[in-house]
Amino acid sequence: MSNVLLSKLSSELADLDGQVSQIDQQISQLRRKKAELIQKKQALERKIEMKTNEDSDVVLDRWDQDSFPWSDEANQILKNKFRLEKFRPLQSAAINAVMSKEDAIVILSTGGGKSLCYQLPALLAKGLTLVISPLVSLVEDQIMQLQKLGIDAASLNANTPKDEAKRVEQAITKGSTELRLLYVTPEKLAKSKRMMNQLEKSLGVGYLKLIAIDEVHCCSQWGHDFRTDYSFLNVLKRQFKGVPILGLTATATSNVLDDVKKMLGIPVAIVFRAGFNRANLNYKVLTKPGSEDECVEKIVRTIKRKFSGKTGIIYCLSRNDCEKLAKSLKANGIRAKHYHAYMEPVDRSAAHQKWVSGEIQVIVATVAFGMGIDKPDVRFVIHHSLPKSIENYYQESGRAGRDGLPATCILYYRMSDIFKQSSMIQQEQTGIANLYNMVRYASDTVTCRRVKLAEHFEEAWEPSWCQKQCDVCEKSSNSPGTATEDVSKEAVVVINIIEENLSSAKDGSGRITGNKLLDLLSKKLKGRRTKDFCEKLIVHLLLESYLQEDFHYTVYSVISYVVVGLKWRVYNRKDEIPMTLDNTKKGRAEENNRKRKAAVTSSDEEVDVGDDDDVITL
Ligand SMILES: Nc1ncnc2c1ncn2[C@@H]1O[C@H](COP(=O)(O)OP(=O)(O)OP(=O)(O)O)[C@@H](O)[C@H]1O
């Protein structure tokens, strides 16, 4: 290549670098502007939510006071009964609101201390608090804790011994006992007319004081976790007039919130919402290795190097995955145990207890290991597979660091997991939309993880507030930047592969799965594009609706095929299809050099070099 040509190309490259960095600046300006607008929008929404023209801070201040008639007693109960020093954010405001007979909804992150918002008023109001909670195991845990504190609490469910059921029935209808909290599942309420009658009697004798609904987002059809039994709860406000309702959840977007209020008939409920951010959590998304053996190797290495002797949770998609991974960890000298819904209840409970006591270091679980996990010192949560929604991810990863000390949340992501998950959730009302939002989070390698979470939870957020506590921000100071490429030509190749396969077999057997598509595409683009690029491209086209999934049902399973999407049908072949890549080719080479040097020169900073974008510096 001549010097003239070389210098011409170099100057073109410099020019393009300049343009890219200008765009980066514009993006960060727009992000700042967006954050400002979201903040304004939130302030307005909260005014509307609170039916007032005051700012949410003003309303919160009003409720978060020490001057209510019950304030001294509330503080005493906090210290003497619950043995806690002071209220956490929102707790005292929520307690004051329900004690003033207002309906309220508390949105407080996992581990934020929602239970106290109804347990303390239960003692203060000297009557009965009905707690509606979705899981019997969770209820049993809470009752055990309360009884240890000398608080009379009970539950009514299918397993309740007859004597106890009789005692509870008498207590709630006569109102002359010390029973303060009665836990029931929504199913129990929906099915038992007798129970509803007794509660009416309880109201008649002035004993029923408060109704608390845990995991209240399950009322909403638009939430990630709609449960039909929650639909029955719409009768509560009508049937128990004058009894305040307190809804509690860790996650609710404004749509879900509106739906919940409407469904429960509490349109003017005061909403107390804490920020989504868990400052002590470090979020990382790492490329999941293609082979399971490699994946296990990586997890073992990470646990041994970074979390030696520290407690953790690994979430897997299936019981089979849990059992296999737990076995492999044990074979590698890590004290691990599996946990899933198909285990005998005694075995499940034993696994949980051993993990709580520290006998087991790592619990390898499905989502059955969920609500009510209250171990404060979990130092890491690893997702071996893609969760089904951002809400799920937020809650599951949120089980790390409940003590407020630093903890790490690692998500292993690769395209093939999308199809495993989508086949499982395709029949849920907003299942695919929720999953694709999760994929947007996982596959985005250029946006701060907290910015993505904030966008999802409709909160304002500045990347700089992350304090480099996510893989993207950590990387950004020395990263080669972003590049947007037009991938329309490659998209044509993808569509051709799908159509050629389909037309080659008239009986419809030419449909292809996402993984097969990836294989064929990598072969077609060999030498020009990496497999990693092909994977990113398929995911991009799926998220942008140029492709879509098509589900087929067999006796044993649901299969996801990838077909041409709606957007491709109206696509003008001259338009560009832009796709953002996390760095340029040149940049990648520099980045790899940097990593190699760092690995050689720094002996105490552990750098674990795997795939290009699979670096973990904890
Ligand atoms: N004011 C407080 N001071 C100190 N610790 C508290 C306080 N309030 C609650 N806690 C503790 O915080 C932990 C989490 O509380 P809780 O179980 O109520 O959380 P949660 O918000 O219901 O979480 P999840 O969404 O996971 O159910 C418990 O161990 C509880 O004892």
XYZ file of C-alpha atoms in Angstrom, residues 2-498:
497
model
C 1.437 3.368 -0.981
C 2.203 6.012 1.650
C -0.290 8.398 0.054
C -3.084 5.849 0.237
C -2.092 4.941 3.788
C -2.214 8.551 4.909
C -5.547 9.052 3.119
C -7.033 6.051 4.916
C -5.563 7.164 8.229
C -7.098 10.595 7.889
C -10.458 9.028 6.966
C -10.185 6.834 10.042
C -9.374 9.827 12.258
C -12.342 11.638 10.766
C -14.646 8.719 11.541
C -13.228 8.454 15.075
C -14.026 12.150 15.489
C -17.590 11.645 14.293
C -18.100 8.643 16.574
C -16.851 10.542 19.600
C -19.117 13.486 18.677
C -22.065 11.100 18.612
C -20.977 9.702 21.982
C -21.013 13.229 23.396
C -24.449 13.886 21.934
C -25.705 10.610 23.388
C -24.509 11.549 26.862
C -26.043 15.040 26.516
C -29.336 13.460 25.456
C -29.139 10.993 28.323
C -28.654 13.865 30.774
C -31.602 15.693 29.228
C -33.656 12.511 29.389
C -32.753 12.071 33.068
C -33.946 15.632 33.772
C -37.216 15.047 31.946
C -37.800 11.737 33.698
C -37.212 13.444 37.038
C -39.835 16.077 36.177
C -42.201 13.376 34.915
C -41.755 11.404 38.123
C -42.433 14.427 40.290
C -45.681 15.007 38.372
C -46.633 11.330 38.516
C -46.079 11.257 42.241
C -48.234 14.344 42.686
C -50.946 12.559 40.740
C -50.366 9.319 42.674
C -50.677 11.211 45.931
C -53.600 13.327 44.707
C -51.836 16.481 45.792
C -50.037 19.391 44.294
C -47.146 18.916 46.677
C -43.853 17.250 45.862
C -43.484 13.610 46.901
C -40.707 14.620 49.312
C -43.102 17.012 51.048
C -45.769 14.299 51.321
C -43.209 11.790 52.556
C -41.940 14.313 55.111
C -45.489 14.791 56.348
C -45.924 11.085 57.006
C -42.384 10.517 58.192
C -42.920 12.435 61.452
C -42.475 11.646 65.084
C -45.479 13.698 66.192
C -48.353 11.243 65.688
C -50.255 10.186 68.798
C -48.722 6.699 68.500
C -45.167 7.770 67.641
C -43.612 7.190 71.085
C -45.209 3.790 71.398
C -44.136 2.884 67.851
C -40.516 3.692 68.710
C -40.727 1.641 71.877
C -42.172 -1.361 70.048
C -39.434 -1.059 67.435
C -36.734 -1.220 70.110
C -38.260 -3.479 72.727
C -40.244 -5.941 70.622
C -38.445 -6.034 67.302
C -35.055 -5.217 68.847
C -34.218 -2.800 66.047
C -32.524 0.541 66.546
C -34.203 2.806 64.053
C -36.644 2.774 61.151
C -35.365 2.236 57.655
C -36.483 4.623 54.859
C -40.276 4.630 54.254
C -41.078 2.329 57.189
C -42.250 4.977 59.623
C -44.136 6.895 56.878
C -46.003 3.742 55.828
C -46.810 2.867 59.450
C -48.140 6.369 60.144
C -50.282 6.295 56.995
C -51.998 2.993 57.791
C -52.416 3.962 61.445
C -54.243 7.058 60.103
C -56.512 4.605 58.202
C -55.166 5.555 54.772
C -54.726 2.930 52.050
C -51.088 2.751 50.999
C -48.714 0.944 48.665
C -45.069 0.529 49.635
C -42.519 -0.133 46.917
C -39.289 -1.007 48.614
C -36.425 -3.042 47.192
C -35.875 -6.699 48.091
C -34.650 -6.831 51.674
C -35.690 -3.227 52.293
C -37.804 -4.186 55.306
C -41.377 -4.283 54.014
C -42.655 -6.747 56.641
C -42.182 -4.284 59.484
C -44.594 -1.880 57.729
C -47.495 -4.158 58.754
C -45.992 -6.110 61.660
C -45.441 -3.022 63.762
C -48.916 -1.490 63.158
C -50.342 -4.912 64.055
C -48.990 -4.444 67.589
C -49.737 -0.746 67.709
C -53.381 -1.058 66.637
C -54.076 -3.759 69.262
C -56.345 -5.659 66.936
C -55.968 -8.099 64.083
C -53.872 -7.589 60.964
C -54.734 -9.936 58.115
C -51.668 -10.652 55.990
C -52.203 -12.077 52.524
C -49.053 -13.755 51.351
C -48.547 -16.046 48.348
C -46.373 -18.758 49.844
C -47.021 -21.026 52.786
C -43.276 -21.582 53.367
C -42.729 -17.842 53.530
C -45.562 -17.511 56.001
C -44.171 -20.271 58.210
C -40.785 -18.556 58.278
C -42.297 -15.240 59.306
C -44.477 -16.791 62.000
C -41.447 -18.546 63.464
C -39.543 -15.240 63.590
C -42.502 -13.440 65.185
C -43.019 -16.133 67.789
C -39.335 -15.866 68.716
C -40.003 -12.188 69.421
C -42.987 -13.107 71.623
C -45.589 -11.891 69.129
C -48.746 -13.971 68.702
C -49.115 -14.762 64.997
C -50.856 -17.628 63.222
C -51.777 -18.879 59.802
C -54.699 -20.763 58.377
C -54.013 -23.147 55.529
C -54.668 -26.733 54.524
C -51.986 -28.020 56.931
C -53.148 -26.115 60.014
C -53.931 -28.589 62.853
C -57.600 -28.607 63.900
C -56.936 -27.276 67.438
C -54.998 -24.329 66.115
C -57.652 -23.572 63.481
C -60.292 -23.568 66.218
C -58.237 -21.276 68.449
C -57.716 -18.849 65.552
C -61.390 -18.899 64.558
C -62.460 -18.100 68.094
C -59.867 -15.403 68.448
C -60.780 -13.547 65.291
C -64.520 -13.610 65.841
C -64.452 -12.655 69.529
C -61.504 -10.302 69.358
C -60.466 -10.851 72.945
C -57.029 -12.403 72.528
C -53.457 -11.369 71.903
C -53.478 -12.749 68.337
C -52.126 -9.885 66.253
C -51.260 -11.294 62.820
C -53.154 -13.849 60.780
C -51.456 -15.025 57.584
C -53.449 -16.558 54.748
C -52.788 -17.292 51.102
C -55.023 -15.667 48.458
C -56.233 -19.172 47.509
C -57.423 -19.808 51.037
C -59.405 -16.568 51.086
C -60.882 -17.213 47.652
C -61.933 -20.752 48.510
C -63.162 -20.390 52.070
C -66.504 -18.686 52.511
C -66.365 -19.634 56.168
C -63.128 -17.701 56.563
C -64.621 -14.611 54.922
C -67.629 -14.835 57.270
C -65.364 -15.021 60.270
C -63.433 -11.993 59.119
C -66.704 -10.104 58.723
C -67.562 -10.979 62.295
C -64.118 -9.807 63.302
C -64.790 -6.482 61.661
C -68.186 -6.380 63.433
C -66.556 -6.636 66.868
C -64.011 -3.993 65.889
C -61.061 -6.404 65.934
C -59.923 -6.363 62.285
C -57.680 -3.302 61.923
C -55.519 -3.712 58.818
C -55.207 -5.823 55.663
C -51.701 -6.214 54.261
C -51.157 -7.724 50.801
C -47.617 -8.940 50.193
C -46.262 -9.149 46.616
C -49.148 -6.916 45.590
C -47.889 -6.661 41.992
C -49.341 -10.180 41.492
C -52.756 -8.445 41.224
C -51.815 -6.879 37.913
C -52.295 -8.624 34.598
C -49.482 -6.439 33.268
C -47.007 -7.394 35.958
C -44.389 -10.108 35.551
C -46.050 -12.361 38.039
C -49.833 -12.194 37.672
C -51.636 -14.790 39.795
C -55.289 -15.555 39.227
C -55.968 -16.034 42.944
C -55.087 -12.412 43.540
C -58.123 -11.427 41.410
C -60.369 -12.391 44.304
C -58.842 -9.664 46.453
C -60.974 -7.069 44.676
C -63.754 -7.840 47.183
C -61.739 -6.808 50.226
C -62.295 -3.065 50.094
C -66.046 -3.497 49.589
C -66.467 -6.204 52.164
C -64.278 -4.724 54.908
C -65.194 -1.059 54.706
C -63.062 1.246 56.818
C -60.153 -1.203 57.107
C -57.055 0.256 55.458
C -55.270 -1.826 52.827
C -51.488 -1.861 52.638
C -49.944 -3.325 49.455
C -46.260 -4.245 49.430
C -43.918 -5.039 46.558
C -40.313 -4.689 45.475
C -41.143 -3.797 41.891
C -43.968 -1.962 40.189
C -43.880 0.263 37.141
C -46.548 3.006 37.005
C -48.742 0.846 34.707
C -48.690 -2.024 37.154
C -49.369 0.352 40.021
C -52.398 1.879 38.313
C -53.713 -1.592 37.579
C -53.228 -2.720 41.189
C -55.018 0.345 42.599
C -57.906 -0.110 40.208
C -58.185 -3.803 40.865
C -58.116 -3.440 44.659
C -60.474 -0.464 44.581
C -58.035 1.844 46.358
C -57.649 4.697 43.825
C -56.346 7.211 46.346
C -53.846 4.950 48.070
C -50.710 6.828 49.086
C -47.724 5.447 47.248
C -44.399 5.296 49.039
C -41.704 4.429 46.581
C -38.018 4.002 47.346
C -35.427 4.283 44.582
C -34.551 1.077 42.733
C -30.832 1.477 43.269
C -28.896 -0.957 45.435
C -25.610 0.900 45.712
C -23.708 -2.018 47.269
C -24.385 -4.389 44.349
C -21.953 -4.723 41.478
C -23.762 -5.868 38.316
C -21.931 -7.857 35.653
C -23.005 -9.581 32.471
C -20.493 -12.084 31.105
C -20.519 -14.094 27.915
C -21.642 -17.602 28.733
C -19.226 -20.158 27.285
C -20.617 -22.356 24.516
C -19.907 -25.608 26.325
C -21.325 -26.507 29.717
C -17.950 -27.840 30.904
C -16.306 -24.507 30.223
C -19.142 -22.716 31.939
C -18.736 -24.872 35.049
C -14.988 -24.265 34.958
C -15.548 -20.512 34.892
C -18.026 -20.583 37.749
C -15.738 -22.780 39.861
C -12.770 -20.487 39.184
C -14.780 -17.382 40.055
C -16.081 -18.858 43.310
C -12.662 -20.122 44.368
C -10.779 -16.983 43.481
C -13.265 -14.312 44.418
C -15.718 -15.770 46.867
C -13.741 -18.350 48.764
C -15.763 -19.300 51.858
C -18.445 -16.712 51.002
C -22.129 -17.517 50.739
C -23.821 -17.431 47.350
C -26.766 -18.419 45.195
C -26.611 -19.751 41.640
C -29.875 -19.597 39.692
C -30.450 -22.158 36.939
C -33.345 -22.625 34.557
C -34.242 -26.268 35.211
C -34.034 -28.793 37.995
C -31.737 -30.874 35.842
C -29.317 -27.963 35.433
C -29.404 -27.370 39.202
C -28.609 -30.957 40.067
C -25.823 -31.246 37.484
C -24.183 -27.958 38.414
C -24.368 -28.649 42.164
C -22.732 -32.041 41.536
C -19.943 -30.466 39.478
C -19.296 -27.834 42.132
C -19.063 -30.534 44.779
C -16.661 -32.506 42.589
C -14.544 -29.361 42.543
C -14.476 -29.093 46.329
C -17.195 -26.448 46.758
C -19.846 -27.110 49.417
C -22.928 -26.889 47.207
C -26.465 -28.264 47.179
C -29.300 -28.109 44.683
C -32.794 -26.760 45.425
C -35.922 -26.979 43.265
C -39.664 -27.456 43.444
C -39.559 -31.181 42.642
C -37.666 -32.075 45.816
C -39.488 -33.509 48.827
C -40.436 -30.605 51.114
C -38.237 -31.993 53.941
C -35.189 -32.193 51.652
C -35.831 -28.707 50.349
C -36.185 -27.306 53.803
C -33.013 -29.159 54.945
C -31.051 -27.698 52.003
C -32.319 -24.214 52.868
C -31.449 -24.589 56.557
C -27.951 -25.888 55.816
C -27.353 -22.943 53.541
C -28.660 -20.461 56.130
C -26.420 -21.974 58.813
C -23.357 -21.849 56.543
C -22.900 -25.618 56.312
C -23.489 -25.224 52.580
C -21.658 -22.422 50.814
C -23.573 -22.300 47.559
C -27.178 -23.148 46.853
C -27.857 -23.991 43.206
C -31.527 -23.306 42.661
C -34.398 -22.660 40.327
C -36.671 -19.687 40.942
C -38.451 -21.885 43.515
C -35.745 -20.556 45.840
C -37.264 -17.162 46.078
C -39.587 -15.199 48.244
C -38.687 -15.016 51.888
C -34.982 -15.791 51.536
C -33.630 -13.607 54.266
C -29.923 -14.319 54.605
C -28.148 -10.992 55.033
C -24.581 -11.969 54.062
C -25.050 -13.390 50.543
C -21.936 -12.113 48.738
C -22.774 -13.284 45.234
C -25.721 -14.263 43.070
C -24.813 -15.925 39.780
C -27.369 -16.430 37.014
C -26.275 -19.494 35.079
C -29.105 -18.772 32.666
C -31.228 -15.852 31.522
C -34.058 -14.839 33.912
C -37.521 -14.378 32.421
C -37.847 -10.647 33.080
C -35.980 -7.656 34.455
C -38.247 -7.753 37.513
C -37.209 -11.341 38.158
C -33.555 -10.488 37.660
C -33.803 -7.508 39.982
C -35.464 -9.565 42.709
C -33.252 -12.634 42.349
C -29.985 -10.689 42.147
C -31.327 -8.485 44.961
C -30.956 -11.387 47.388
C -27.251 -10.491 47.459
C -25.960 -7.998 50.000
C -29.055 -7.510 52.145
C -26.650 -6.474 54.935
C -25.661 -3.445 52.859
C -22.063 -4.663 52.333
C -20.577 -5.083 48.829
C -21.849 -8.041 46.826
C -21.648 -9.131 43.192
C -24.364 -10.175 40.746
C -23.106 -12.034 37.680
C -25.338 -12.931 34.762
C -24.019 -15.435 32.208
C -25.661 -14.692 28.909
C -25.687 -16.274 25.484
C -28.255 -16.352 22.714
C -29.267 -20.007 23.019
C -30.678 -19.341 26.516
C -33.248 -16.949 25.028
C -34.945 -19.825 23.220
C -34.882 -22.115 26.250
C -36.589 -19.446 28.301
C -39.029 -18.273 25.610
C -40.353 -21.823 25.126
C -41.184 -21.898 28.812
C -42.920 -18.541 29.119
C -44.499 -18.062 25.674
C -48.005 -18.554 27.003
C -47.783 -15.880 29.691
C -49.641 -12.742 28.728
C -46.624 -10.427 28.522
C -44.041 -13.205 28.769
C -42.194 -12.609 25.511
C -42.180 -8.822 25.888
C -40.777 -9.172 29.417
C -38.158 -11.673 28.269
C -37.040 -9.474 25.366
C -36.592 -6.568 27.777
C -34.336 -8.843 29.774
C -32.434 -9.716 26.585
C -32.063 -5.984 25.828
C -30.461 -5.596 29.230
C -28.152 -8.583 28.853
C -27.080 -8.011 25.262
C -26.358 -4.305 25.636
C -22.640 -3.929 26.190
C -22.474 -0.148 25.988
C -25.068 1.212 28.439
C -24.511 1.357 32.196
C -26.454 -1.507 33.818
C -28.029 0.887 36.297
C -29.158 3.162 33.456
C -30.938 0.154 31.923
C -32.564 -0.770 35.244
C -33.550 2.861 35.838
C -35.120 3.083 32.376
C -37.107 -0.026 33.108
C -38.303 1.168 36.499
C -38.966 4.645 35.053
C -36.486 6.406 37.259
C -33.972 9.108 36.465
C -30.375 7.970 36.504
C -26.976 9.323 35.493
C -24.272 6.827 34.483
C -21.757 8.647 36.689
C -23.838 7.778 39.778
C -23.026 4.125 39.183
C -19.510 4.708 40.549
C -18.146 2.046 38.207
C -20.158 -0.639 39.981
C -21.134 -2.418 36.778
C -19.162 -4.138 34.033
C -19.987 -1.481 31.433
C -18.937 1.522 33.535
C -15.890 -0.328 34.801
C -14.833 -0.927 31.205
C -15.775 2.492 29.871
C -12.738 4.466 31.117
C -10.371 2.462 28.924
C -12.758 1.066 26.387
C -12.329 1.823 22.691
C -15.871 3.216 22.442
C -18.810 2.229 20.327
C -19.412 1.812 16.640
C -22.685 1.663 14.790
C -22.716 -0.454 11.675
C -25.247 -0.913 8.935
C -25.991 -4.647 8.972
C -28.650 -4.691 6.270
C -26.524 -6.855 3.941
C -25.984 -9.458 6.638
C -29.693 -9.299 7.507
C -30.479 -10.296 3.930
C -28.239 -13.347 4.370
C -30.150 -14.282 7.528
C -33.528 -13.989 5.830
C -32.297 -15.963 2.797
C -31.158 -18.812 5.046
C -34.588 -18.966 6.711
